[in-house]
Coordinates of C-alpha atoms in Angstrom, one line a residue:
X23 CA -46.1 13.5 -0.2
X24 CA -49.6 14.3 0.9
X25 CA -48.2 17.2 2.7
X26 CA -47.2 18.6 -0.5
X27 CA -50.6 18.9 -1.6
X28 CA -52.0 20.0 1.3
X29 CA -49.5 22.6 1.7
X30 CA -50.1 23.5 -1.9
X31 CA -53.6 25.5 -1.0
X32 CA -52.7 26.7 2.2
X33 CA -49.0 27.7 2.1
X34 CA -47.4 29.0 5.2
X35 CA -50.3 28.4 7.6
X36 CA -50.3 24.6 7.5
X37 CA -47.1 24.2 9.1
X38 CA -49.0 25.5 12.5
X39 CA -51.7 23.2 12.7
X40 CA -49.5 20.3 11.2
X41 CA -47.1 20.5 14.3
X42 CA -50.1 21.1 16.9
X43 CA -51.6 17.8 15.7
X44 CA -48.6 16.1 15.3
X45 CA -48.2 16.4 19.2
X46 CA -51.9 16.2 20.0
X47 CA -52.4 13.0 18.3
X48 CA -49.6 11.6 16.2
X49 CA -47.0 11.0 19.1
X50 CA -49.5 9.6 21.4
X51 CA -51.3 7.3 18.9
X52 CA -48.0 6.4 17.6
X53 CA -46.7 5.3 20.7
X54 CA -50.1 3.6 22.0
X55 CA -49.9 1.5 18.6
X56 CA -46.2 0.3 19.1
X57 CA -46.5 -0.2 22.5
X58 CA -49.4 -2.5 22.8
X59 CA -48.3 -4.4 19.9
X60 CA -44.5 -4.7 21.8
X61 CA -46.2 -5.9 24.8
X62 CA -48.9 -8.3 23.4
X63 CA -46.8 -9.4 20.6
X64 CA -49.8 -9.9 18.5
X65 CA -51.0 -8.3 15.2
X66 CA -53.7 -5.9 14.9
X67 CA -56.5 -8.7 15.0
X68 CA -55.2 -10.4 18.0
X69 CA -54.3 -7.0 19.7
X70 CA -58.1 -5.7 19.5
X71 CA -59.7 -8.9 20.3
X72 CA -57.3 -9.5 23.4
X73 CA -58.4 -6.2 24.6
X74 CA -61.9 -7.1 24.4
X75 CA -64.0 -9.1 22.1
X76 CA -66.2 -6.3 21.0
X77 CA -63.6 -4.7 19.6
X78 CA -62.3 -7.0 17.2
X79 CA -63.9 -4.9 14.5
X80 CA -61.4 -2.5 14.7
X81 CA -58.6 -4.7 13.8
X82 CA -60.8 -6.1 10.7
X83 CA -61.8 -2.6 9.6
X84 CA -58.0 -1.4 9.6
X85 CA -57.2 -4.4 7.3
X86 CA -60.0 -3.6 4.8
X87 CA -58.9 0.2 5.0
X88 CA -55.2 -1.0 4.4
X89 CA -56.5 -2.8 1.5
X90 CA -58.3 -0.3 0.0
X91 CA -54.8 2.4 0.4
X92 CA -52.5 -0.2 -1.0
X93 CA -54.7 -0.1 -4.5
X94 CA -54.7 3.4 -4.0
X95 CA -50.9 3.8 -3.5
X96 CA -50.2 1.3 -6.3
X97 CA -51.7 3.0 -8.8
X98 CA -49.3 6.2 -7.8
X99 CA -46.4 3.5 -8.4
X100 CA -47.7 2.4 -11.7
X101 CA -47.9 6.1 -12.7
X102 CA -44.1 6.3 -11.1
X103 CA -42.9 3.1 -13.6
X104 CA -44.5 5.0 -16.4
X105 CA -42.3 8.0 -15.9
X106 CA -39.2 5.9 -14.9
X107 CA -39.5 4.2 -18.1
X108 CA -40.1 7.5 -20.7
X109 CA -37.2 9.4 -18.9
X110 CA -35.0 7.1 -20.8
X111 CA -36.6 8.1 -24.3
X112 CA -36.0 11.6 -25.7
X113 CA -38.3 14.1 -27.5
X114 CA -39.0 12.6 -31.1
X115 CA -39.6 16.2 -32.3
X116 CA -36.5 17.6 -30.6
X117 CA -33.3 15.3 -30.1
X118 CA -31.6 17.4 -27.9
X119 CA -34.5 17.7 -25.7
X120 CA -33.8 15.1 -22.8
X121 CA -37.5 14.4 -21.7
X122 CA -40.6 13.7 -23.8
X123 CA -42.6 16.0 -22.0
X124 CA -40.1 19.1 -22.2
X125 CA -42.1 20.2 -25.5
X126 CA -45.5 20.4 -26.9
X127 CA -45.5 17.8 -29.8
X128 CA -46.0 19.4 -33.4
X129 CA -48.3 18.9 -35.9
X130 CA -47.9 20.6 -39.4
X131 CA -44.9 22.7 -37.6
X132 CA -47.4 24.0 -35.3
X133 CA -47.9 23.0 -31.6
X134 CA -51.0 20.9 -30.5
X135 CA -53.7 23.6 -29.3
X136 CA -54.3 21.9 -26.0
X137 CA -50.7 21.5 -25.2
X138 CA -50.1 25.2 -26.1
X139 CA -53.0 26.5 -23.9
X140 CA -52.0 24.4 -20.8
X141 CA -48.2 23.1 -20.6
X142 CA -45.8 20.5 -21.6
X143 CA -45.9 18.4 -18.6
X144 CA -49.8 18.9 -18.2
X145 CA -50.6 17.8 -21.8
X146 CA -48.0 14.7 -21.4
X147 CA -49.7 13.5 -17.9
X148 CA -53.5 14.2 -19.5
X149 CA -53.1 12.4 -23.1
X150 CA -49.8 10.5 -23.1
X151 CA -50.1 9.1 -19.8
X152 CA -53.9 8.9 -18.7
X153 CA -55.3 9.6 -22.4
X154 CA -57.9 10.7 -20.0
X155 CA -61.6 10.9 -21.4
X156 CA -63.6 14.5 -21.8
X157 CA -65.6 14.3 -18.6
X158 CA -66.5 11.8 -15.8
X159 CA -69.3 10.7 -17.7
X160 CA -67.4 8.6 -20.2
X161 CA -65.3 5.9 -18.7
X162 CA -63.2 5.5 -22.0
X163 CA -61.0 2.2 -22.7
X164 CA -58.4 0.3 -20.4
X165 CA -54.8 1.9 -21.5
X166 CA -52.7 -1.1 -21.9
X167 CA -49.7 0.5 -21.0
X168 CA -51.0 1.7 -17.6
X169 CA -52.6 -2.1 -17.1
X170 CA -49.2 -3.9 -17.8
X171 CA -47.3 -1.5 -15.4
X172 CA -49.9 -1.9 -12.9
X173 CA -49.4 -5.6 -12.7
X174 CA -45.4 -4.7 -12.8
X175 CA -46.3 -2.7 -9.7
X176 CA -48.2 -5.6 -7.8
X177 CA -45.5 -8.1 -9.0
X178 CA -43.0 -5.9 -7.0
X179 CA -45.2 -5.6 -4.1
X180 CA -45.4 -9.6 -4.2
X181 CA -42.1 -10.0 -4.0
X182 CA -41.2 -7.5 -1.3
X183 CA -44.2 -9.0 0.9
X184 CA -43.8 -12.9 0.1
X185 CA -41.5 -14.3 2.9
X186 CA -43.1 -11.4 5.4
X187 CA -40.6 -9.4 7.7
X188 CA -37.8 -11.4 6.6
X189 CA -37.9 -9.8 2.9
X190 CA -39.6 -6.9 3.6
X191 CA -37.2 -5.8 6.5
X192 CA -34.3 -5.9 4.0
X193 CA -36.3 -4.1 1.5
X194 CA -36.6 -1.3 4.1
X195 CA -32.7 -0.3 3.7
X196 CA -32.9 0.6 0.5
X197 CA -36.8 2.2 0.7
X198 CA -35.7 4.1 3.4
X199 CA -32.5 5.8 2.5
X200 CA -32.7 6.0 -1.4
X201 CA -35.6 8.8 -1.1
X202 CA -33.3 10.8 0.6
X203 CA -30.5 10.3 -1.9
X204 CA -33.3 11.4 -4.8
X205 CA -34.6 14.3 -2.7
X206 CA -31.2 15.8 -2.0
X207 CA -30.2 15.4 -6.0
X208 CA -33.6 17.6 -6.4
X209 CA -32.5 19.9 -3.6
X210 CA -29.5 21.0 -5.1
X211 CA -30.9 20.9 -8.6
X212 CA -33.8 22.8 -7.5
X213 CA -32.3 25.8 -5.5
X214 CA -30.1 26.7 -8.4
X215 CA -33.4 27.0 -10.6
X216 CA -34.4 30.6 -11.7
X217 CA -37.5 31.6 -9.6
X218 CA -36.6 29.1 -6.4
X219 CA -36.5 31.7 -3.6
X220 CA -40.1 32.9 -4.9
X221 CA -41.2 29.7 -4.4
X222 CA -39.7 29.0 -0.9
X223 CA -40.9 32.8 0.2
X224 CA -44.2 31.4 -0.9
X225 CA -44.3 28.5 0.9
X226 CA -43.5 29.8 4.4
X227 CA -45.3 33.1 4.0
X228 CA -48.1 32.7 6.7
X229 CA -51.7 33.0 6.0
X230 CA -53.3 33.5 9.5
X231 CA -56.6 33.6 8.1
X232 CA -56.7 30.3 7.3
X233 CA -56.1 29.0 10.8
X234 CA -59.6 30.1 11.3
X235 CA -60.7 27.5 8.6
X236 CA -61.8 24.4 10.1
X237 CA -60.9 22.2 7.0
X238 CA -57.3 23.3 7.3
X239 CA -57.2 21.5 10.8
X240 CA -59.5 18.5 9.7
X241 CA -56.4 18.2 6.8
X242 CA -53.8 18.5 9.1
X243 CA -55.0 15.6 11.3
X244 CA -55.5 13.6 8.2
X245 CA -52.1 14.3 7.1
X246 CA -50.7 13.4 10.7
X247 CA -52.5 9.6 10.1
X248 CA -51.6 9.1 6.5
X249 CA -47.6 10.3 7.2
X250 CA -47.4 8.0 10.4
X251 CA -49.6 5.2 9.2
X252 CA -51.8 5.5 12.3
X253 CA -55.0 3.3 12.4
X254 CA -53.8 0.8 9.6
X255 CA -52.7 -2.0 12.2
X256 CA -49.1 -2.1 10.7
X257 CA -47.5 0.0 13.4
X258 CA -49.3 -2.5 15.5
X259 CA -47.7 -5.5 13.6
X260 CA -44.2 -4.0 13.3
X261 CA -44.4 -3.6 17.0
X262 CA -45.1 -7.3 17.5
X263 CA -41.9 -7.8 16.3
X264 CA -39.6 -5.9 18.8
X265 CA -38.3 -7.7 22.1
X266 CA -40.6 -6.8 25.4
X267 CA -37.8 -4.8 26.8
X268 CA -37.2 -2.2 23.5
X269 CA -37.3 1.2 24.4
X270 CA -40.4 1.9 22.3
X271 CA -40.6 5.8 23.5
X272 CA -37.2 6.5 22.0
X273 CA -38.1 4.9 18.7
X274 CA -41.5 7.2 18.6
X275 CA -39.5 10.1 19.2
X276 CA -36.6 9.4 16.9
X277 CA -39.4 8.4 13.9
X278 CA -41.8 11.5 14.7
X279 CA -38.4 13.8 14.2
X280 CA -37.3 12.2 11.2
X281 CA -40.8 12.1 9.6
X282 CA -41.3 15.6 10.2
X283 CA -38.0 16.8 9.0
X284 CA -38.3 14.4 6.2
X285 CA -42.1 16.2 5.3
X286 CA -40.6 19.5 5.3
X287 CA -37.6 18.9 3.3
X288 CA -39.7 17.5 0.6
X289 CA -41.7 20.5 0.7
X290 CA -39.0 22.6 0.2
X291 CA -37.7 20.7 -3.0
X292 CA -41.1 20.8 -4.3
X293 CA -41.8 24.5 -3.7
X294 CA -38.4 25.5 -5.2
X295 CA -39.3 23.5 -8.3
X296 CA -42.8 25.0 -8.0
X297 CA -41.0 28.4 -8.0
X298 CA -39.3 27.9 -10.8
X299 CA -42.2 26.7 -12.9
X300 CA -44.2 29.9 -11.9
X301 CA -41.2 32.0 -12.6
X302 CA -41.1 30.4 -16.3
X303 CA -45.0 31.1 -16.6
X304 CA -44.4 34.6 -15.5
X305 CA -41.6 35.1 -17.9
X306 CA -43.7 33.5 -21.0
X307 CA -46.4 36.0 -19.9
X308 CA -44.4 38.8 -20.2
X309 CA -42.9 37.6 -23.8
X310 CA -46.5 37.3 -25.0
X311 CA -47.4 40.8 -23.6
X312 CA -44.5 42.2 -25.4
X313 CA -44.9 40.9 -28.4
X314 CA -48.5 42.3 -28.4
X315 CA -47.4 46.0 -27.9
X316 CA -44.4 45.5 -30.4
X317 CA -47.1 44.6 -33.1
X318 CA -49.2 47.7 -32.1
X319 CA -46.0 49.7 -32.7
X320 CA -46.1 50.2 -28.8
X321 CA -42.5 48.9 -28.0
X322 CA -39.3 49.4 -30.5
X323 CA -38.8 45.8 -30.0
X324 CA -40.2 42.8 -28.4
X325 CA -37.1 41.8 -26.5
X326 CA -36.9 45.1 -24.6
X327 CA -36.4 45.1 -20.6
X328 CA -39.1 44.6 -18.3
X329 CA -38.3 48.0 -17.0
X330 CA -39.3 49.2 -20.5
X331 CA -42.3 47.1 -20.7
X332 CA -43.5 48.3 -17.2
X333 CA -43.1 51.7 -18.1
X334 CA -44.7 51.5 -21.3
X335 CA -47.7 49.2 -19.7
X336 CA -48.1 52.6 -16.8
X337 CA -48.6 54.9 -20.1
X338 CA -51.3 53.2 -21.8
X339 CA -54.4 54.8 -22.1
X340 CA -57.7 54.2 -24.4
X341 CA -56.5 56.5 -26.9
X342 CA -53.7 54.6 -28.0
X343 CA -55.5 51.4 -29.0
X344 CA -55.3 49.3 -25.8
X345 CA -58.7 48.0 -26.2
X346 CA -57.7 45.9 -29.4
X347 CA -55.0 44.7 -27.3
X348 CA -55.8 41.5 -25.4
X349 CA -52.9 41.9 -22.9
X350 CA -52.8 38.8 -20.1
X351 CA -52.2 39.7 -16.3
X352 CA -48.9 38.7 -15.4
X353 CA -48.3 38.1 -11.8
X354 CA -45.8 36.0 -10.0
X355 CA -48.0 35.7 -7.0
X356 CA -51.0 34.4 -9.2
X357 CA -48.7 32.3 -10.6
X358 CA -47.4 30.4 -7.7
X359 CA -51.0 30.0 -6.3
X360 CA -51.7 28.2 -9.6
X361 CA -49.2 25.9 -10.1

């Protein structure tokens, strides 16, 4: 998923450095780690100590890094559990709404100002899920629902890993296939949404000037390390379970192609939905502007077509009191950059 976050702020241009780094560092290091694990039949600590005792620190460091990354990703699993359980609830203010984050909460028949200024999903994330403090200097209290779900996440991980490769290997059959089922469902739904095409065009529109930014290449290299699990020691450990005559080159090529395809496939799904969100915000902006123009008697009604609205907007001058109208800038490209 980290590819999606990086891809969001450098759309179009990121695929080029990602592909370059995939061949320069991803596939070679993947082959090295899998190969030495298969050859020496040892884990990360044993492999590096065998190569040279002074390199044993690399194995120790990889274990420490893996521990902290596991802490980080278990928090993400916790948030997933929270959304999963809340998806079985409906919005109390609107029984017809399928999800609690579909609408802003109402107080005295008025939407909460904070939610109205942001969005329904952002309000649910920051207020209902995290209940985040106003600033980073205020730690806030522990949220009992997050604490319980974090404990649940660790319990699930424990039961998956408690028997080592015997239990985790069986779980992989589910964890490797289920995401593709979910992605396909989201893909079918996403491409049917209004604005999906705009999101996909935005995703694959190249921004060549971004290729001159060293940070883009650094992020691409970082993404390759995360997507393959390089330098964490896990590939060495998995390779140690292969038979000595296993064709690890074939495995590396197959996994690399599958990994790259999955990353692009997931990006298509996400950007189709982001395009829908941007189009929704764009339409909301148009509705607000039409209402303001209607209130100033510059439109016959607030439901006129977009062509009439744009024609009226182009003919506005300072003489007809436009200075009193606080119109928003409705730009789909800007909305795509913001979502």
